[in-house]
Amino acid sequence: MEYLGKLFMILLSTLLVNNFVLSRFLGICPFLGVSKKVSTALGMGAAVTFVMALASLITYIIQYAILQALGLEYLQTIAFILVIAALVQFVEMVIQKTSPTLYQALGVYLPLITTNCAVLGVAIINIQEGYDLLQTLINGTGAALGFTLALVLMAGIRERLELSDIPEPLKGFPITLITAGLMSVAFLGFQGLIK
Amino acid sequence: MIKEILMPILSLGGMSIVFGAGLAFASQKFAVDSDPREEEVREVLPGVNCGACGYPGCDGFAAAVVTGDAPVAGCPVGGARVAQQIGDIMGLEVGDINRRIAKVLCAGDCEKAPQKYHYQGIEDCVAASLIADGPKECSYGCLGLGTCVNACPFDAIYINDKGIAVVDEDKCTSCEKCVAACPKNLIEMVPVSSQVQVLCKSEDKGKDVKNSCKVGCIGCRICEKVCKFDAIVVDNNVARIDYDKCVNCMVCAENCPTKSIYADFDNRKIAFIEEDKCTGCTACKRACKFNAIEGNVKEVHIVIEDKCTGCQECIKKCRFDAIIMK
């Protein structure tokens, strides 16, 4: 029971308190780039969730089965990037074959995940926190869901911003960055939710 | 020592090989058959990904052409040549494409249009136009600071020695980036066959135009009156040519008091009737709006060179192909 409680804590913490985009400031690029429409934001979120969960799992195995067994912890970064890049390529191929519609919807965002620092970030945080396999999986999924949450919230706001009267110099990215900052401040409110 | 060097190489290398082999296997297992024509179309496209076709890059356009969503002649950059090639690949006929090029509609260079202040800011028309509509006395004129030059991906625009942007017709690919970049909205797309353009967009009243530029359109409507084809209209104190109606007779340019209408007089051609083909049917004589053709029924007609404007109306009416432009 205590273990289950801890899993829930991890999920809540990575989803809200340590939200990847708004508290850890990882994955800002897709956060600004793919948050123009709620539908694409959801698609990107789904792709990232899939890749993050899988990447967490595989990097965990690699870390403990290969790197730590051979005493090569210093190769962590490069090995993880290798895993993520290969994984994204693989996911892209599978999606293209199995669901062309989803492939079309995700479009260019899929390959973009390769270089997404949030994916590498979650893999490294998993190791740093010393999570076990299940916790790693929960943390990876939770982080991705948090990423999706931030993305969809932002997209919703930006869809409304499109229609509102914004001073000329603030149009486009300036107002988006200000919005992102305010959202981040709002998410700071979750700090202290978990002791 | 050797172990410390070998281990990372072997482990990372091994991982790479495993992933590589896995991906190679997956790429065959999950291979998706695509239309081979898509690749062929992609090959003949310019590949600059300018987006002027309305699709995301050349790949997007190629895919849309193959599925039939995009027209074969949809690439404005490639023009007729590329359209022809795509037509060959798709097995479709390509109609005549009237290529359009960008034209800077201002002739008020530093000799003809005075400045109201000396601008020393950054070299950018948008920046300059924020300060009292730019340094030129005329608030509609070309500032010549090269915002369009920077926007052009094809090096087709330059600022001439008198401070006016000029488009190189041969290099222009009608991508319309300069049209969007110009803060004065001075650049318009005109058919490449058009030989007459109004090089002024000033909507000021005639008196104000005269004070600010020697070659500005004063909205006097003389061109509107002399045009026999209703192809030029003065609206908001500035003349505009309807390129669909204009036949390049250049009469408006001849009569413009401020010479704000540009016409390519050097390349002006006039009609010539070939004696052996002319049957004296008088169709051309009746068609000519300038009384430039003389002759009686069943006699060979002749063109009066001084009166002919090269409008080609007679050619359209001649049933015997007896008229050529020289």
Coordinates of C-alpha atoms in Angstrom, one line a residue:
Chain A
M1 CA 0.0 0.0 0.0
E2 CA 2.8 2.3 0.9
Y3 CA 4.4 1.5 -2.5
L4 CA 1.2 2.3 -4.3
G5 CA 1.0 5.6 -2.5
K6 CA 4.5 6.4 -3.6
L7 CA 3.7 5.7 -7.2
F8 CA 0.7 8.1 -6.9
M9 CA 3.0 10.7 -5.4
I10 CA 5.5 10.3 -8.3
L11 CA 2.7 10.7 -10.8
L12 CA 1.2 13.8 -9.2
S13 CA 4.6 15.3 -8.6
T14 CA 5.8 15.0 -12.2
L15 CA 2.4 15.9 -13.6
L16 CA 1.8 19.1 -11.6
V17 CA 4.5 20.1 -9.1
N18 CA 7.5 19.4 -11.3
N19 CA 5.7 19.9 -14.6
F20 CA 8.3 19.4 -17.2
V21 CA 7.5 22.4 -19.3
L22 CA 6.4 24.9 -16.7
S23 CA 8.6 24.1 -13.7
R24 CA 11.6 22.3 -15.1
F25 CA 11.6 24.3 -18.4
L26 CA 12.3 21.3 -20.6
G27 CA 10.8 20.9 -24.0
I28 CA 10.2 24.6 -24.5
C29 CA 10.6 24.3 -28.3
P30 CA 7.6 22.1 -29.1
F31 CA 5.7 24.0 -26.3
L32 CA 6.0 27.2 -28.4
G33 CA 6.0 25.6 -31.8
V34 CA 3.2 23.1 -31.6
S35 CA 0.8 25.0 -29.4
K36 CA -1.2 26.9 -32.0
K37 CA -4.1 24.5 -32.2
V38 CA -5.5 22.2 -29.6
S39 CA -5.8 19.3 -32.0
T40 CA -2.1 19.3 -33.0
A41 CA -1.1 19.9 -29.4
L42 CA -3.0 16.7 -28.5
G43 CA -1.3 14.8 -31.3
M44 CA 2.1 15.9 -30.2
G45 CA 1.3 15.1 -26.6
A46 CA 0.2 11.6 -27.6
A47 CA 3.5 11.0 -29.6
V48 CA 5.6 12.4 -26.8
T49 CA 3.8 10.2 -24.2
F50 CA 4.4 7.1 -26.3
V51 CA 8.1 7.9 -26.8
M52 CA 8.7 9.0 -23.2
A53 CA 7.2 5.9 -21.7
L54 CA 9.1 3.6 -24.0
A55 CA 12.3 5.6 -23.6
S56 CA 12.1 5.5 -19.8
L57 CA 11.7 1.8 -20.0
I58 CA 14.6 1.1 -22.4
T59 CA 17.0 3.6 -20.9
Y60 CA 16.4 2.0 -17.5
I61 CA 17.4 -1.4 -18.8
I62 CA 20.4 0.0 -20.6
Q63 CA 21.5 2.0 -17.5
Y64 CA 21.4 -1.0 -15.2
A65 CA 22.0 -3.9 -17.5
I66 CA 24.9 -2.4 -19.6
L67 CA 26.3 0.9 -18.3
Q68 CA 26.3 0.1 -14.6
A69 CA 27.3 -3.5 -15.1
L70 CA 30.3 -2.4 -17.1
G71 CA 31.0 0.7 -14.9
L72 CA 30.4 3.0 -17.8
E73 CA 28.0 5.5 -16.2
Y74 CA 29.8 8.4 -17.8
L75 CA 28.4 7.3 -21.2
Q76 CA 24.9 7.9 -19.9
T77 CA 24.1 11.0 -22.0
I78 CA 25.4 9.7 -25.4
A79 CA 23.9 6.2 -24.8
F80 CA 20.5 7.7 -24.0
I81 CA 20.5 9.9 -27.0
L82 CA 21.3 6.9 -29.1
V83 CA 18.3 5.0 -27.6
I84 CA 15.9 7.9 -28.0
A85 CA 16.9 8.6 -31.7
A86 CA 16.6 4.9 -32.6
L87 CA 13.3 4.7 -30.8
V88 CA 11.8 7.7 -32.5
Q89 CA 12.8 6.4 -35.9
F90 CA 11.3 3.0 -35.1
V91 CA 8.1 4.5 -33.8
E92 CA 7.8 6.7 -36.9
M93 CA 8.1 3.6 -39.1
V94 CA 5.5 1.6 -37.2
I95 CA 3.0 4.5 -37.1
Q96 CA 3.5 5.1 -40.8
K97 CA 2.7 1.5 -41.6
T98 CA 0.0 0.8 -39.1
S99 CA -1.9 4.1 -39.1
P100 CA -1.2 6.5 -42.0
T101 CA -3.9 8.9 -40.6
L102 CA -2.1 9.3 -37.3
Y103 CA 1.2 9.6 -39.2
Q104 CA -0.3 12.4 -41.2
A105 CA -1.7 14.1 -38.1
L106 CA 1.6 14.0 -36.3
G107 CA 3.5 15.0 -39.4
V108 CA 6.8 16.7 -38.7
Y109 CA 6.5 16.6 -34.9
L110 CA 7.4 13.0 -34.7
P111 CA 11.1 13.4 -35.9
L112 CA 11.2 16.5 -33.8
I113 CA 10.9 14.5 -30.6
T114 CA 14.3 13.0 -31.4
T115 CA 16.0 16.1 -30.2
N116 CA 13.5 17.0 -27.5
C117 CA 15.3 17.6 -24.3
A118 CA 12.3 16.6 -22.2
V119 CA 12.7 13.0 -23.4
L120 CA 16.4 12.9 -22.5
G121 CA 15.5 14.8 -19.3
V122 CA 13.0 12.3 -18.1
A123 CA 15.5 9.4 -18.7
I124 CA 18.2 11.1 -16.7
I125 CA 15.9 12.2 -13.9
N126 CA 14.7 8.6 -13.5
I127 CA 18.2 7.4 -12.9
Q128 CA 19.1 10.3 -10.6
E129 CA 16.1 9.7 -8.4
G130 CA 16.9 6.0 -8.2
Y131 CA 13.5 4.8 -9.2
D132 CA 12.8 1.1 -9.8
L133 CA 11.3 -0.1 -13.1
L134 CA 7.6 0.5 -12.3
Q135 CA 8.4 3.9 -10.8
T136 CA 10.4 4.8 -13.9
L137 CA 7.5 3.9 -16.1
I138 CA 5.1 6.0 -14.0
N139 CA 7.5 8.9 -13.9
G140 CA 8.0 8.8 -17.7
T141 CA 4.3 8.6 -18.5
G142 CA 3.4 11.2 -15.9
A143 CA 6.0 13.6 -17.2
A144 CA 4.7 13.2 -20.7
L145 CA 1.1 13.7 -19.5
G146 CA 2.3 16.9 -17.8
F147 CA 3.9 18.0 -21.0
T148 CA 0.6 17.3 -22.9
L149 CA -1.3 19.2 -20.2
A150 CA 0.9 22.2 -20.6
L151 CA 0.8 22.0 -24.3
V152 CA -3.0 21.7 -24.5
L153 CA -3.6 24.5 -22.0
M154 CA -1.3 26.7 -23.9
A155 CA -3.0 25.8 -27.2
G156 CA -6.4 26.7 -25.7
I157 CA -5.1 30.0 -24.6
R158 CA -3.4 30.8 -27.9
E159 CA -6.6 29.9 -29.8
R160 CA -8.4 32.6 -27.8
L161 CA -5.5 35.0 -28.1
E162 CA -5.8 34.8 -31.9
L163 CA -9.2 36.5 -31.6
S164 CA -8.4 39.1 -29.0
D165 CA -7.1 42.6 -29.5
I166 CA -3.4 42.6 -28.7
P167 CA -1.1 45.6 -29.0
E168 CA 0.8 45.5 -32.3
P169 CA 4.3 45.0 -30.8
L170 CA 3.1 42.1 -28.6
K171 CA 1.5 40.1 -31.4
G172 CA 2.7 36.6 -32.0
F173 CA 5.6 35.3 -30.0
P174 CA 6.0 38.1 -27.4
I175 CA 2.4 37.6 -26.0
T176 CA 3.0 33.8 -26.2
L177 CA 6.1 34.1 -24.1
I178 CA 4.4 36.3 -21.5
T179 CA 1.6 33.8 -21.4
A180 CA 4.0 31.0 -20.8
G181 CA 5.6 32.9 -18.0
L182 CA 2.3 33.6 -16.3
M183 CA 1.3 29.9 -16.7
S184 CA 4.6 29.0 -15.1
V185 CA 3.9 31.3 -12.1
A186 CA 0.5 29.7 -11.8
F187 CA 2.0 26.2 -11.7
L188 CA 4.3 27.4 -8.9
G189 CA 1.2 27.3 -6.8
F190 CA 1.4 23.5 -6.8
Q191 CA 4.7 23.8 -5.0
G192 CA 4.2 22.4 -1.5
L193 CA 1.4 20.1 -2.6
I194 CA 3.7 17.3 -1.9
K195 CA 6.1 17.4 1.0
Chain B
M1 CA 44.1 0.5 -19.4
I2 CA 43.2 -1.1 -22.7
K3 CA 40.0 -2.3 -21.1
E4 CA 39.0 1.2 -20.2
I5 CA 39.3 2.3 -23.8
L6 CA 37.8 -0.8 -25.4
M7 CA 34.8 -1.2 -23.1
P8 CA 33.0 2.0 -24.1
I9 CA 33.8 1.5 -27.7
L10 CA 32.5 -2.0 -27.7
S11 CA 29.4 -1.3 -25.6
L12 CA 28.4 1.8 -27.5
G13 CA 29.4 0.4 -30.8
G14 CA 27.5 -2.8 -30.0
M15 CA 24.4 -0.8 -29.1
S16 CA 24.6 1.2 -32.3
I17 CA 24.9 -2.0 -34.3
V18 CA 22.0 -3.6 -32.6
F19 CA 19.8 -0.5 -33.1
G20 CA 21.0 0.0 -36.6
A21 CA 20.2 -3.6 -37.5
G22 CA 16.9 -3.4 -35.8
L23 CA 16.0 -0.2 -37.7
A24 CA 17.1 -1.7 -41.0
F25 CA 15.0 -4.7 -40.4
A26 CA 12.1 -2.6 -39.3
S27 CA 12.4 -0.3 -42.4
Q28 CA 12.0 -3.4 -44.6
K29 CA 9.2 -4.9 -42.5
F30 CA 7.3 -1.7 -42.2
A31 CA 8.1 -0.4 -45.7
V32 CA 5.3 1.8 -47.1
D33 CA 4.8 1.8 -50.9
S34 CA 4.6 5.3 -52.1
D35 CA 3.7 6.5 -55.6
P36 CA 7.0 6.6 -57.6
R37 CA 5.7 9.6 -59.5
E38 CA 5.8 11.6 -56.2
E39 CA 9.6 11.3 -56.2
E40 CA 9.9 12.1 -59.9
V41 CA 7.8 15.2 -59.4
R42 CA 9.9 16.2 -56.4
E43 CA 13.0 15.8 -58.6
V44 CA 12.0 18.4 -61.2
L45 CA 10.8 21.0 -58.6
P46 CA 13.1 23.8 -57.7
G47 CA 13.5 22.5 -54.1
V48 CA 13.7 25.9 -52.4
N49 CA 10.7 25.1 -50.2
C50 CA 9.5 28.7 -50.5
G51 CA 5.8 27.8 -50.0
A52 CA 4.5 30.0 -52.8
C53 CA 2.4 27.2 -54.0
G54 CA 0.4 27.1 -50.8
Y55 CA 1.8 23.7 -49.7
P56 CA 4.3 23.0 -47.0
G57 CA 7.5 22.9 -49.1
C58 CA 8.2 21.1 -52.3
D59 CA 7.6 17.6 -50.8
G60 CA 4.1 18.7 -49.9
F61 CA 3.4 20.1 -53.3
A62 CA 4.7 16.9 -55.0
A63 CA 2.4 14.7 -52.9
A64 CA -0.5 17.0 -53.7
V65 CA 0.2 16.9 -57.4
V66 CA 0.3 13.1 -57.5
T67 CA -3.0 12.8 -55.6
G68 CA -4.5 15.4 -58.0
D69 CA -5.1 18.0 -55.3
A70 CA -2.7 20.5 -56.8
P71 CA -2.6 21.7 -60.4
V72 CA 0.3 20.6 -62.5
A73 CA 1.2 24.3 -63.1
G74 CA 0.9 25.1 -59.4
C75 CA 4.6 25.9 -58.8
P76 CA 5.0 29.6 -59.5
V77 CA 8.8 29.4 -59.1
G78 CA 9.4 26.7 -61.6
G79 CA 7.0 28.4 -64.1
A80 CA 6.3 26.9 -67.5
R81 CA 9.3 24.7 -67.7
V82 CA 8.7 22.8 -64.5
A83 CA 4.9 22.7 -65.3
Q84 CA 5.8 21.0 -68.6
Q85 CA 8.0 18.5 -66.9
I86 CA 5.4 17.7 -64.2
G87 CA 2.8 17.4 -67.0
D88 CA 5.0 14.8 -68.7
I89 CA 5.4 12.8 -65.5
M90 CA 1.7 12.9 -64.8
G91 CA 0.7 12.4 -68.4
L92 CA -1.3 15.6 -68.4
E93 CA -1.5 18.5 -70.9
V94 CA -0.3 21.8 -69.7
G95 CA -2.1 24.9 -70.9
D96 CA -0.5 28.2 -71.6
I97 CA 0.8 29.7 -68.4
N98 CA 1.1 33.5 -68.3
R99 CA 4.1 34.0 -66.0
R100 CA 3.8 36.9 -63.6
I101 CA 6.7 38.8 -62.3
A102 CA 7.0 41.3 -59.4
K103 CA 7.2 45.0 -60.4
V104 CA 8.1 47.9 -58.1
L105 CA 5.5 50.5 -58.9
C106 CA 7.5 53.6 -58.1
A107 CA 9.7 55.7 -60.3
G108 CA 10.4 58.5 -57.8
D109 CA 14.1 58.1 -57.6
C110 CA 16.4 60.5 -55.7
E111 CA 16.5 62.9 -58.7
K112 CA 12.8 63.1 -59.1
A113 CA 11.4 62.8 -55.6
P114 CA 12.8 65.1 -52.9
Q115 CA 13.5 63.9 -49.3
K116 CA 11.9 65.6 -46.3
Y117 CA 14.6 64.5 -43.9
H118 CA 17.9 62.7 -43.9
Y119 CA 17.5 59.2 -42.6
Q120 CA 20.4 57.7 -40.7
G121 CA 18.8 54.7 -39.0
I122 CA 19.1 51.0 -39.7
E123 CA 19.0 50.0 -43.4
D124 CA 15.4 48.8 -43.4
C125 CA 12.3 50.2 -45.1
V126 CA 10.0 49.1 -42.3
A127 CA 12.1 50.9 -39.7
A128 CA 12.4 54.0 -41.9
S129 CA 8.7 54.1 -42.6
L130 CA 7.9 54.2 -38.9
I131 CA 9.4 57.7 -38.8
A132 CA 6.9 60.1 -40.3
D133 CA 6.2 57.6 -43.2
G134 CA 9.8 57.5 -44.3
P135 CA 12.3 60.1 -45.5
K136 CA 10.7 60.7 -48.8
E137 CA 8.4 63.7 -49.3
C138 CA 6.0 61.3 -51.0
S139 CA 4.6 59.0 -48.3
Y140 CA 3.9 56.3 -50.9
G141 CA 7.3 56.1 -52.5
C142 CA 10.0 53.4 -52.6
L143 CA 12.4 54.1 -49.8
G144 CA 15.2 52.1 -51.4
L145 CA 16.6 50.6 -48.2
G146 CA 16.3 47.0 -49.5
T147 CA 13.7 45.2 -47.3
C148 CA 12.5 43.6 -50.5
V149 CA 16.1 42.8 -51.6
N150 CA 16.6 40.9 -48.3
A151 CA 13.3 39.1 -48.6
C152 CA 14.1 37.8 -52.1
P153 CA 15.5 34.3 -52.0
F154 CA 16.5 34.4 -55.6
D155 CA 18.6 37.6 -55.8
A156 CA 16.2 39.0 -58.3
I157 CA 15.8 42.5 -56.7
Y158 CA 18.4 45.2 -56.5
I159 CA 18.5 48.8 -55.5
N160 CA 19.6 50.9 -58.5
D161 CA 22.0 53.8 -58.3
K162 CA 19.1 56.2 -57.9
G163 CA 17.7 54.5 -54.8
I164 CA 14.8 52.6 -56.3
A165 CA 14.2 48.9 -56.0
V166 CA 14.2 47.1 -59.4
V167 CA 13.2 43.6 -60.2
D168 CA 15.3 41.5 -62.6
E169 CA 12.6 40.0 -64.8
D170 CA 14.7 37.0 -65.8
K171 CA 15.5 36.0 -62.2
C172 CA 12.0 36.7 -60.7
T173 CA 10.2 33.5 -59.9
S174 CA 6.9 35.1 -58.8
C175 CA 7.2 33.7 -55.2
E176 CA 5.7 37.0 -54.0
K177 CA 7.9 37.3 -50.9
C178 CA 8.8 40.9 -51.8
V179 CA 5.2 41.7 -52.2
A180 CA 4.6 40.8 -48.6
A181 CA 7.8 42.4 -47.4
C182 CA 7.3 45.9 -48.8
P183 CA 5.9 48.2 -46.1
K184 CA 4.6 50.6 -48.8
N185 CA 2.8 47.8 -50.7
L186 CA 4.6 49.1 -53.8
I187 CA 5.3 45.7 -55.4
E188 CA 2.7 44.1 -57.5
M189 CA 2.6 41.0 -59.7
V190 CA 2.2 41.9 -63.3
P191 CA 2.0 39.6 -66.3
V192 CA 5.4 39.3 -67.9
S193 CA 3.9 40.1 -71.3
S194 CA 2.6 43.5 -70.0
Q195 CA 4.7 46.4 -71.4
V196 CA 2.8 49.2 -69.7
Q197 CA 2.6 49.9 -66.0
V198 CA 1.6 52.9 -63.9
L199 CA 4.7 53.5 -61.8
C200 CA 3.0 55.3 -59.0
K201 CA 0.7 54.4 -56.1
S202 CA 0.3 57.8 -54.5
E203 CA -3.3 58.4 -53.5
D204 CA -2.5 62.1 -52.7
K205 CA -4.3 64.9 -54.5
G206 CA -2.7 66.1 -57.7
K207 CA -1.2 69.3 -56.2
D208 CA 0.4 67.4 -53.3
V209 CA 1.8 64.8 -55.7
K210 CA 3.4 67.6 -57.8
N211 CA 5.1 69.0 -54.8
S212 CA 6.5 65.7 -53.7
C213 CA 7.5 64.0 -57.0
K214 CA 8.1 64.9 -60.6
V215 CA 6.9 61.6 -62.0
G216 CA 3.9 60.9 -59.7
C217 CA 0.4 60.2 -60.9
I218 CA -1.7 63.3 -60.4
G219 CA -5.0 61.6 -61.2
C220 CA -5.8 63.8 -64.1
R221 CA -7.7 61.1 -65.9
I222 CA -6.2 61.9 -69.3
C223 CA -5.1 58.2 -69.6
E224 CA -8.6 57.1 -68.8
K225 CA -9.9 59.2 -71.6
V226 CA -7.4 58.3 -74.3
C227 CA -7.6 54.5 -73.6
K228 CA -9.7 52.9 -76.2
F229 CA -9.9 49.6 -74.4
D230 CA -11.2 50.8 -71.0
A231 CA -8.1 49.2 -69.5
I232 CA -7.0 52.1 -67.3
V233 CA -9.1 53.6 -64.6
V234 CA -8.3 56.4 -62.1
D235 CA -9.4 55.6 -58.6
N236 CA -8.4 57.3 -55.4
N237 CA -6.3 59.8 -57.4
V238 CA -4.1 57.1 -58.9
A239 CA -4.4 55.3 -62.3
R240 CA -4.6 51.6 -62.4
I241 CA -4.2 49.3 -65.4
D242 CA -6.4 46.2 -65.8
Y243 CA -3.8 43.9 -67.3
D244 CA -6.5 41.6 -68.7
K245 CA -7.9 44.4 -70.8
C246 CA -4.6 46.2 -71.6
V247 CA -3.3 45.5 -75.1
N248 CA 0.0 47.4 -74.7
C249 CA -0.9 50.1 -77.2
M250 CA 1.0 52.5 -75.0
V251 CA -1.2 55.5 -75.8
C252 CA -1.8 56.2 -72.1
A253 CA 2.0 56.5 -71.6
E254 CA 2.3 58.8 -74.6
N255 CA -0.3 61.1 -73.2
C256 CA 0.6 61.1 -69.5
P257 CA 1.6 64.7 -68.6
T258 CA 3.8 63.6 -65.7
K259 CA 5.3 60.5 -67.4
S260 CA 4.3 58.4 -64.5
I261 CA 3.1 55.6 -66.8
Y262 CA 6.0 53.4 -68.0
A263 CA 5.9 51.8 -71.4
D264 CA 8.5 49.7 -73.1
F265 CA 8.7 52.0 -76.2
D266 CA 11.9 50.4 -77.4
N267 CA 10.2 47.1 -77.9
R268 CA 7.1 48.6 -79.5
K269 CA 6.1 46.8 -82.6
I270 CA 3.7 48.0 -85.3
A271 CA 1.5 46.0 -87.7
F272 CA 2.6 45.2 -91.2
I273 CA 0.3 43.8 -93.9
E274 CA 1.8 41.2 -96.3
E275 CA 0.7 42.2 -99.8
D276 CA 0.4 38.7 -101.2
K277 CA -1.9 37.5 -98.4
C278 CA -4.1 40.5 -98.1
T279 CA -7.5 40.1 -99.9
G280 CA -8.8 43.6 -99.3
C281 CA -11.6 42.4 -97.0
T282 CA -11.4 45.6 -94.9
A283 CA -11.9 43.7 -91.7
C284 CA -8.6 45.1 -90.3
K285 CA -9.5 48.6 -91.3
R286 CA -12.8 48.4 -89.4
A287 CA -11.1 46.9 -86.4
C288 CA -8.5 49.5 -86.1
K289 CA -9.4 52.0 -83.4
F290 CA -6.7 54.4 -84.4
N291 CA -7.5 54.8 -88.2
A292 CA -4.1 53.5 -88.9
I293 CA -5.1 51.2 -91.8
E294 CA -6.0 52.5 -95.2
G295 CA -7.2 50.7 -98.3
N296 CA -10.3 50.1 -100.4
V297 CA -12.3 47.0 -100.9
K298 CA -10.5 44.2 -102.8
E299 CA -7.3 46.2 -102.7
V300 CA -4.2 45.6 -100.7
H301 CA -4.4 47.5 -97.4
I302 CA -1.5 49.4 -95.8
V303 CA -0.6 50.4 -92.3
I304 CA 0.2 54.0 -91.6
E305 CA 3.2 53.6 -89.4
D306 CA 2.9 56.9 -87.5
K307 CA -0.6 56.1 -86.4
C308 CA -0.2 52.4 -85.5
T309 CA 0.2 51.8 -81.8
G310 CA 0.8 48.0 -81.9
C311 CA -2.4 47.1 -80.2
Q312 CA -2.8 44.0 -82.4
E313 CA -6.6 44.3 -82.8
C314 CA -6.2 44.0 -86.6
I315 CA -4.4 40.7 -86.2
K316 CA -7.2 39.3 -84.2
K317 CA -9.7 40.2 -87.0
C318 CA -7.6 39.1 -90.0
R319 CA -8.7 35.7 -91.3
F320 CA -5.9 35.3 -93.8
D321 CA -2.9 35.7 -91.4
A322 CA -1.8 38.6 -93.5
I323 CA -0.7 40.8 -90.7
I324 CA 2.5 40.4 -88.7
M325 CA 4.1 42.6 -86.0
K326 CA 7.4 44.1 -86.8

